[in-house]
mmCIF file of C-alpha atoms and ligand atoms in Angstrom:
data_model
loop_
_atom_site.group_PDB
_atom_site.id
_atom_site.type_symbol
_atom_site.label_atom_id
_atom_site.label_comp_id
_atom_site.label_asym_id
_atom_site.label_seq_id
_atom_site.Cartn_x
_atom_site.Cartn_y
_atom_site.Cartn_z
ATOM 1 C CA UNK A 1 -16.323 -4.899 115.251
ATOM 2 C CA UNK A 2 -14.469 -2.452 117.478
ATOM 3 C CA UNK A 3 -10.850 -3.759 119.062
ATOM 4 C CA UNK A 4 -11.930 -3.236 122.541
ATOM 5 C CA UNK A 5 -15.639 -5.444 121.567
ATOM 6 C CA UNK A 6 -16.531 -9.012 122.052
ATOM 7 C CA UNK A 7 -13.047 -10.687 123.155
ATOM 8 C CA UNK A 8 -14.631 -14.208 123.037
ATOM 9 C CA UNK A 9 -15.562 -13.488 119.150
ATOM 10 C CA UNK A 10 -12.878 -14.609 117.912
ATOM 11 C CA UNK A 11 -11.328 -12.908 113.994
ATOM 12 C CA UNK A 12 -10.106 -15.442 112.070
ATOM 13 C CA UNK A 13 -8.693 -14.631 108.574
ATOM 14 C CA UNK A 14 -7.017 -16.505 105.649
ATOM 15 C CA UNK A 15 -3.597 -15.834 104.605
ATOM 16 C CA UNK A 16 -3.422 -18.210 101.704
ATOM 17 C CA UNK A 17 -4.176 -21.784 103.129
ATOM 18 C CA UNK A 18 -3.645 -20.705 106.682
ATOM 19 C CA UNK A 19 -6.842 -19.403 108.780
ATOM 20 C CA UNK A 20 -4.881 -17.049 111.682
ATOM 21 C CA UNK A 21 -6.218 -17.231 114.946
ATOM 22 C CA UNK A 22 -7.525 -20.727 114.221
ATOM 23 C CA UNK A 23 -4.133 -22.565 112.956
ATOM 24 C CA UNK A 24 -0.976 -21.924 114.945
ATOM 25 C CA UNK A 25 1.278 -19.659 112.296
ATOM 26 C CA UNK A 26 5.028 -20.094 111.645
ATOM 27 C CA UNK A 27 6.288 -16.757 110.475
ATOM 28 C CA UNK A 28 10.244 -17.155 109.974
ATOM 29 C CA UNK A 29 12.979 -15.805 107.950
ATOM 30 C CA UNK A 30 15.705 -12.899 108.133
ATOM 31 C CA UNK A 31 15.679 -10.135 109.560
ATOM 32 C CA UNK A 32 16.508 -8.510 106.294
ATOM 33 C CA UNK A 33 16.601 -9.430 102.785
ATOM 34 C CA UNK A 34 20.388 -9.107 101.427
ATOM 35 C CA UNK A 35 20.132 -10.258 97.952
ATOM 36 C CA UNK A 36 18.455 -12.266 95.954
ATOM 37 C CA UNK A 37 20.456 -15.415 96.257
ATOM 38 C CA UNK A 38 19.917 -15.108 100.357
ATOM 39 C CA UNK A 39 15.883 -14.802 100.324
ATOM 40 C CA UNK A 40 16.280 -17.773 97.985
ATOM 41 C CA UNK A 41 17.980 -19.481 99.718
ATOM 42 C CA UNK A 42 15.772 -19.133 103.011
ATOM 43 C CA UNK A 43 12.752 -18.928 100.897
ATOM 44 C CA UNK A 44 13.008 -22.720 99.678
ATOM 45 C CA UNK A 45 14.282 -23.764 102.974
ATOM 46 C CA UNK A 46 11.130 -22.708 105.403
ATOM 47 C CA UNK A 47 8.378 -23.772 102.327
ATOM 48 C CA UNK A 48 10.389 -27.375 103.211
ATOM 49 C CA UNK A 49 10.249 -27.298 106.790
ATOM 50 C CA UNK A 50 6.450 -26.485 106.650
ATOM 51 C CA UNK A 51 7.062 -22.349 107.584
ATOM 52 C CA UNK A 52 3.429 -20.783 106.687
ATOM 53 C CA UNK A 53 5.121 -17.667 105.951
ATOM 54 C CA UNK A 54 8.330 -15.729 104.939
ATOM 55 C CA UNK A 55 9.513 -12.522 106.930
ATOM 56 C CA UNK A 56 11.958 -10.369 105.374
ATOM 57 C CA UNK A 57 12.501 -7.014 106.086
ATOM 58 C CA UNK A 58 13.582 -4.576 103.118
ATOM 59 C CA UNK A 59 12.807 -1.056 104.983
ATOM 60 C CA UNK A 60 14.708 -1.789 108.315
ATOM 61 C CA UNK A 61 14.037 0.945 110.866
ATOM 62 C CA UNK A 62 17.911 0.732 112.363
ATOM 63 C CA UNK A 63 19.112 2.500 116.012
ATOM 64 C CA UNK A 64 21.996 3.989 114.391
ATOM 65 C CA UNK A 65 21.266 5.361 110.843
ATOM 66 C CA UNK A 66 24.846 4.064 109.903
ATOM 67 C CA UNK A 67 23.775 0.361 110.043
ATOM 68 C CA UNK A 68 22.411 -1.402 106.886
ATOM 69 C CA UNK A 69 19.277 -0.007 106.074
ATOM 70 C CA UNK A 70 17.930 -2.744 103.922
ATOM 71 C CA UNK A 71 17.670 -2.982 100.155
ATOM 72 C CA UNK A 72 14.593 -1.552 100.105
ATOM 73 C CA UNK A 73 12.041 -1.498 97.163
ATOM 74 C CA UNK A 74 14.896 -3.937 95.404
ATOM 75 C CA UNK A 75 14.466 -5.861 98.405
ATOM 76 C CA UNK A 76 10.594 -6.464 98.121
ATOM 77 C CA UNK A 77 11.006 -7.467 94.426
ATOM 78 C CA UNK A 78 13.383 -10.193 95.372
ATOM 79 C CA UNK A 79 10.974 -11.349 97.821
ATOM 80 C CA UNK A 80 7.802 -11.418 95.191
ATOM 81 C CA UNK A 81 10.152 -13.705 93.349
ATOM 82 C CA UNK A 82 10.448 -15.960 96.142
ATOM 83 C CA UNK A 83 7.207 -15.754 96.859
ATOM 84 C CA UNK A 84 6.046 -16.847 93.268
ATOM 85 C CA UNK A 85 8.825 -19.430 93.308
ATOM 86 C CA UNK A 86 8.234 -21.564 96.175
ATOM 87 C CA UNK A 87 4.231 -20.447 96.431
ATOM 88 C CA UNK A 88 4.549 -18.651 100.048
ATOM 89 C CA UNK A 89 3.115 -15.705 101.712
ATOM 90 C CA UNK A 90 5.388 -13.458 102.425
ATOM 91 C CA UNK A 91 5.564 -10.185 104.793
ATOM 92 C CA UNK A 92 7.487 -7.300 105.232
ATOM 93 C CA UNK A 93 7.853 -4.126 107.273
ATOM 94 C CA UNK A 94 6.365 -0.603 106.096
ATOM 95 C CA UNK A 95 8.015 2.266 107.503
ATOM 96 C CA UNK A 96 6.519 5.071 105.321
ATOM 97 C CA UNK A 97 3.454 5.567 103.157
ATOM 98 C CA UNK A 98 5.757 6.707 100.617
ATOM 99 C CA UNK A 99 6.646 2.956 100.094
ATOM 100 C CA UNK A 100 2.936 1.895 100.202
ATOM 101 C CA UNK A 101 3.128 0.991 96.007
ATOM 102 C CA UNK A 102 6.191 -1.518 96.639
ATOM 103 C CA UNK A 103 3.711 -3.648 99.271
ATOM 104 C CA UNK A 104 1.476 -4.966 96.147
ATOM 105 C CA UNK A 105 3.034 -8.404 96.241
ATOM 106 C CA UNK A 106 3.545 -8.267 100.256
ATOM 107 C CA UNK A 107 0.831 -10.692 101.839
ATOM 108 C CA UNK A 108 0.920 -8.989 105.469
ATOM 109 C CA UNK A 109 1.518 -5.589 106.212
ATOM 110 C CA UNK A 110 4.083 -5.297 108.921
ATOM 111 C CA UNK A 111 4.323 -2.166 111.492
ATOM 112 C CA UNK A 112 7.255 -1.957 113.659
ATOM 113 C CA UNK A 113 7.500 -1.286 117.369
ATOM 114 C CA UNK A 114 9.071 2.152 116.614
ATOM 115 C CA UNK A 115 5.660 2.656 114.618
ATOM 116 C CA UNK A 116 3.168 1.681 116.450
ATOM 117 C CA UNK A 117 1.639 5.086 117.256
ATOM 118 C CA UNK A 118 2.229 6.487 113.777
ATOM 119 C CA UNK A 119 -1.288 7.314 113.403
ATOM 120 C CA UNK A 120 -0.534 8.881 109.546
ATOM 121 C CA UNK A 121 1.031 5.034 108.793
ATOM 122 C CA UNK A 122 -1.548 2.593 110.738
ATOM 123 C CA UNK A 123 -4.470 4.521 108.609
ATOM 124 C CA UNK A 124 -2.335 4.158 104.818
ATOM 125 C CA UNK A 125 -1.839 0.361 106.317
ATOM 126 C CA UNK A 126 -6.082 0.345 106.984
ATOM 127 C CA UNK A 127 -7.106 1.993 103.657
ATOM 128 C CA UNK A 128 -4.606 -0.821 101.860
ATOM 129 C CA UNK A 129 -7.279 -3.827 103.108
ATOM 130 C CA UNK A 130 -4.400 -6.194 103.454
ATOM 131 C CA UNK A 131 -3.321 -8.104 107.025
ATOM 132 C CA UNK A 132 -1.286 -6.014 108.971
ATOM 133 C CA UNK A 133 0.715 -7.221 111.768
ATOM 134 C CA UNK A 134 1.412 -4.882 114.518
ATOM 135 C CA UNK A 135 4.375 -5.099 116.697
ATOM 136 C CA UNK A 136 3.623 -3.871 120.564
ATOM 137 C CA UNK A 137 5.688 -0.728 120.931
ATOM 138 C CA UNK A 138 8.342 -1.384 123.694
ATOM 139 C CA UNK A 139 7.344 1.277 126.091
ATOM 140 C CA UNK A 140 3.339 1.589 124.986
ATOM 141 C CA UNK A 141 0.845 -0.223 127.539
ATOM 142 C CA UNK A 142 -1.820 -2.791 126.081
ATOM 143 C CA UNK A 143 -4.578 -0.460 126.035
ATOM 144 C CA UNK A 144 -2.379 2.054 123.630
ATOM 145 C CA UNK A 145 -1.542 -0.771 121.809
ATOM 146 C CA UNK A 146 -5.209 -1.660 121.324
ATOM 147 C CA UNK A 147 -6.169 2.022 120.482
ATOM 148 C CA UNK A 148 -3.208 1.924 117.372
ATOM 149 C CA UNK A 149 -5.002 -1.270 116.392
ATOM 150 C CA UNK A 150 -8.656 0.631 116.693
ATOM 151 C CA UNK A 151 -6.377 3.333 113.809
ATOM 152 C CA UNK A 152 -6.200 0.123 111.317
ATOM 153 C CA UNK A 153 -9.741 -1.168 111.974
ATOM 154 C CA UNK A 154 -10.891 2.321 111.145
ATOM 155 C CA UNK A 155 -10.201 2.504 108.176
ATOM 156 C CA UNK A 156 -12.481 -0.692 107.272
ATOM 157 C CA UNK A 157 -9.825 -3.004 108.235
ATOM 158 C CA UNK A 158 -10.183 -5.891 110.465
ATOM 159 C CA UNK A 159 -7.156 -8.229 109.640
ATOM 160 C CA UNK A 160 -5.297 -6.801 112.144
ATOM 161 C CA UNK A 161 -2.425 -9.291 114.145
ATOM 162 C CA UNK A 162 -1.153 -7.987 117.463
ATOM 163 C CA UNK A 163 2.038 -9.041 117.985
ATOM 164 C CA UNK A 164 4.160 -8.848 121.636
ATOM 165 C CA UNK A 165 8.035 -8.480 121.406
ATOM 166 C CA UNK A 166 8.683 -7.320 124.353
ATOM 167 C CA UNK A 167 9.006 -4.306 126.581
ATOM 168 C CA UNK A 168 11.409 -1.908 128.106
ATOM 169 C CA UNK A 169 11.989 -2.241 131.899
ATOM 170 C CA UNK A 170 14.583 -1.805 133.960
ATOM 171 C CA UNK A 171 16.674 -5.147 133.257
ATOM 172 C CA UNK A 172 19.404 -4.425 131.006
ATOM 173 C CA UNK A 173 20.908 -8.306 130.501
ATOM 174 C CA UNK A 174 18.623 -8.732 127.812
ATOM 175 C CA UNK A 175 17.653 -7.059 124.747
ATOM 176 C CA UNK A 176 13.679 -6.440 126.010
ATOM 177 C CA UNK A 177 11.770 -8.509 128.599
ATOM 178 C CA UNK A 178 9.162 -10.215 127.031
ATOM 179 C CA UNK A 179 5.770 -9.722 128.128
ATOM 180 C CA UNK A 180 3.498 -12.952 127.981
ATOM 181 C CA UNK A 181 1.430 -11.333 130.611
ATOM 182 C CA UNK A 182 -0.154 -9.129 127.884
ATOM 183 C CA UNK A 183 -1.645 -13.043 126.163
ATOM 184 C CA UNK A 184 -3.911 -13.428 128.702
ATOM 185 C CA UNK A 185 -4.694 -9.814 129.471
ATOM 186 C CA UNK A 186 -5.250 -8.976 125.342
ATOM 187 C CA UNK A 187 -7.520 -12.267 125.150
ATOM 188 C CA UNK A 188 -10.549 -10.689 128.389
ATOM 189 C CA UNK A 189 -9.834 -7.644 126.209
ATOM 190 C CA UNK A 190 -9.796 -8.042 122.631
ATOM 191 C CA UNK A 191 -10.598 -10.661 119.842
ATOM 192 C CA UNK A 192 -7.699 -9.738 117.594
ATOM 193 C CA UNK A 193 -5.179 -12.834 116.692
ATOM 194 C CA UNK A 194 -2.154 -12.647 118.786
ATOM 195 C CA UNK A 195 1.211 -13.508 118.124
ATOM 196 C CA UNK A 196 4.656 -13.131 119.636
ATOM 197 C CA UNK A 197 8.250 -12.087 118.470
ATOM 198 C CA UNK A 198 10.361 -14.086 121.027
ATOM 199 C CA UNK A 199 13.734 -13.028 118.734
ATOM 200 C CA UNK A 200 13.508 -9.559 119.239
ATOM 201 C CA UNK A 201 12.395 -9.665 122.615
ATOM 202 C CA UNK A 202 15.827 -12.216 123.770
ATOM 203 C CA UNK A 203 18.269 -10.422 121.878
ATOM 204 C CA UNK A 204 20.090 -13.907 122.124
ATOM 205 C CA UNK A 205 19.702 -17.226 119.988
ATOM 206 C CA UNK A 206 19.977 -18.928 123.049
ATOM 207 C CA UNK A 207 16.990 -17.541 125.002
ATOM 208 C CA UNK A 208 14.470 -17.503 121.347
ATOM 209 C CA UNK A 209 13.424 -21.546 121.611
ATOM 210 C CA UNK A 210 12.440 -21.652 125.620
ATOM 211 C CA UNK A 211 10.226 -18.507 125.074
ATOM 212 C CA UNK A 212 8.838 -19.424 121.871
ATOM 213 C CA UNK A 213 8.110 -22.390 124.067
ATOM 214 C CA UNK A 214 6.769 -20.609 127.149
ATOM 215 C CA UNK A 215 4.727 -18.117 124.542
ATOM 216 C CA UNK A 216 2.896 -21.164 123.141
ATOM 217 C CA UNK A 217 2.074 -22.533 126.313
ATOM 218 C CA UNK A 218 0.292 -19.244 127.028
ATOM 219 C CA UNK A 219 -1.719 -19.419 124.751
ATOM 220 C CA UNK A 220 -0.340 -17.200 121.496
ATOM 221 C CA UNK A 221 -1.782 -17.962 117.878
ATOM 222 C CA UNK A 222 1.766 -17.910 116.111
ATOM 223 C CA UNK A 223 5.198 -17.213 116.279
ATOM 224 C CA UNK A 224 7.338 -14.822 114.193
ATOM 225 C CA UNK A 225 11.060 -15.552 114.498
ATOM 226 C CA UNK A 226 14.547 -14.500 112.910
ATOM 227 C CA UNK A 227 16.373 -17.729 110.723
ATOM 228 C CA UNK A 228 19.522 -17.756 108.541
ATOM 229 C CA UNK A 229 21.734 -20.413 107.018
ATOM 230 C CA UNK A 230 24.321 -18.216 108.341
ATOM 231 C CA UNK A 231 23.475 -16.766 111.635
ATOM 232 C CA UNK A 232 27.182 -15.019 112.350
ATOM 233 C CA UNK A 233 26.800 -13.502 109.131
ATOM 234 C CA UNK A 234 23.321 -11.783 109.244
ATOM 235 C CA UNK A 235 23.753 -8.202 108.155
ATOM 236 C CA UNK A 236 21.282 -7.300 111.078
ATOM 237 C CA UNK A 237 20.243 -8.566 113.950
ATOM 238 C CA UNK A 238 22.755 -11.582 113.737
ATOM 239 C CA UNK A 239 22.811 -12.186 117.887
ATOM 240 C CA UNK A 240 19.236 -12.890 117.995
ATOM 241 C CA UNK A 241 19.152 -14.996 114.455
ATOM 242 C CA UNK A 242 18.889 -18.856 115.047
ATOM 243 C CA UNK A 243 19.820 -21.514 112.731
ATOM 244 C CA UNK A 244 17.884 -23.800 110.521
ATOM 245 C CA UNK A 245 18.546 -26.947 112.972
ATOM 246 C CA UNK A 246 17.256 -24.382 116.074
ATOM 247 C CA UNK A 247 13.883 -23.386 114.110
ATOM 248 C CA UNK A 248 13.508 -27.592 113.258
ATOM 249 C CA UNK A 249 13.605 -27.804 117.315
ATOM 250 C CA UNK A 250 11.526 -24.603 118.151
ATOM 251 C CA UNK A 251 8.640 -25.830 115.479
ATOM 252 C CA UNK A 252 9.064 -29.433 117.175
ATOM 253 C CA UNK A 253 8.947 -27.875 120.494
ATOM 254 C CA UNK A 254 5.979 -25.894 119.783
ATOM 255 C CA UNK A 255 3.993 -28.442 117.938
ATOM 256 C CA UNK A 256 4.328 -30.643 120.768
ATOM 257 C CA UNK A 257 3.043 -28.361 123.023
ATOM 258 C CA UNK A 258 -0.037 -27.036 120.621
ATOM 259 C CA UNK A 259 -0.966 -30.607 120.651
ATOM 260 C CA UNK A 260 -1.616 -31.482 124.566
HETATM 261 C C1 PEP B 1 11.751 -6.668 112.881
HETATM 262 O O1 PEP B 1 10.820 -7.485 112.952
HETATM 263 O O2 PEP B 1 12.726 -6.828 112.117
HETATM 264 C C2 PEP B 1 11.756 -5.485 113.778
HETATM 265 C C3 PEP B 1 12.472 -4.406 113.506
HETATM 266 O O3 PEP B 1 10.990 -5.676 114.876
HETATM 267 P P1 PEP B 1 10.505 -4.609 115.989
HETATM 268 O O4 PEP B 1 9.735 -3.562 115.255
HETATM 269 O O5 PEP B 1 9.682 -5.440 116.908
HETATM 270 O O6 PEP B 1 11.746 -4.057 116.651
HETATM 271 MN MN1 MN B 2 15.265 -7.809 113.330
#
């Protein structure tokens, strides 16, 4: 099935014991993996608060190529230990089909924002057969965002997640503005899951629990969000990162609403 064919069709796919688009998703974890002991750590922590699956980023396409860049491939195979550990899905970002044979143990193929019109990297991510999430890029309308999803499906490859976080306009105050106007508009155009990145979109802790809120009202399938033990002390991302007590009240939040 073509992106742009039968919206109401609905594609549903497992990810372990979780069919997306049919059961709301909790992604969570850091923004990057920092060592072994951290992913750990977080690892254990969202398998107990009921977190379907780990984020972690090891290849972490940075604005300035002088912040941490992630641990890369080292990175991945302390997250396949975690994985195995604590028996959870895990995903992770790939920036380059050079890195393609590190993603073996990675459960969802993540493409950035800054990627999403790498046409050379959403076919690799296609031929591979896993789920690939793919961020909105921040100044690419819906329909080009659709057409890098049409790159993936391609390819053979149908487990495609779009996932909003957020747009550039001209409000400065916050990191991106996040567009929830896309969740109604993707759903009369496509029948891709969707799912929304309210962390990267605020830019703030503060602001990541009312529009995880308002994106579940909307209508989203899941929610992928940035959690540390240690917030002030994430090596990236740290303003956006919420706590373990926040993503207990966001999942709370959310669940409540899912319900009604
Ligand atoms: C991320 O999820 O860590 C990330 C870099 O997100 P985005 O591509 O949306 O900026
Ligand atoms: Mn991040």
């Amino acid at each position: 099935m073509k992106v742009f064919e039968n919206p109401s069709k609905k594609t549903t796919f497992k990810v372990k014991d979780t069919v997306i688009g049919e059961d709301f998703t909790f992604i969570a974890g850091p923004c990057s993996i920092e060592s072994l002991d951290q992913i750990d750590k977080i690892g254990s922590k969202m398998k107990e608060m009921g977190v379907h699956i780990l984020r972690g980023g090891a290849f972490k396409p940075r604005t300035s190529p002088y912040s941490f860049q992630g641990l890369g491939g080292t990175g991945l195979e302390y997250m396949s230990i975690v994985k195995e550990k604590y028996d959870i899905p895990i995903i992770s970002e790939l920036t380059s089909e050079t890195q393609l044979e590190l993603f073996q143990d990675v459960d969802i193929i993540q493409i950035g924002a800054r990627n999403m019109q790498n046409y050379e990297l959403l076919r690799a991510a296609g031929k591979l057969g896993k789920p690939v999430l793919l961020k909105r890029g921040y100044s690419s309308t819906i329909d080009e965002w659709l057409h890098a999803a049409e790159y993936i499906m391609s390819e053979g490859n149908e487990k495609v997640i779009l996932c909003e976080r957020g747009i550039r306009t001209f409000e400065t105050s916050t990191r991106f503005q996040l567009d929830l106007t896309s969740i109604p508009a993707l759903r009369q155009k496509t029948h891709l899951p969707i799912f929304v990145d309210p962390s990267h979109a605020a830019g703030n802790r503060d602001y990541v629990i009312p529009l995880a809120k308002a994106a579940a009202a909307v209508g989203c399938d899941g929610l992928i969000v940035e959690v540390h033990y240690n917030p002030l002390e994430a090596l990236s991302d740290k303003d956006q990162t919420i706590s373990y007590d926040q993503l207990e009240e966001l999942m709370d939040e959310v669940n409540y609403i899912i319900k009604k």
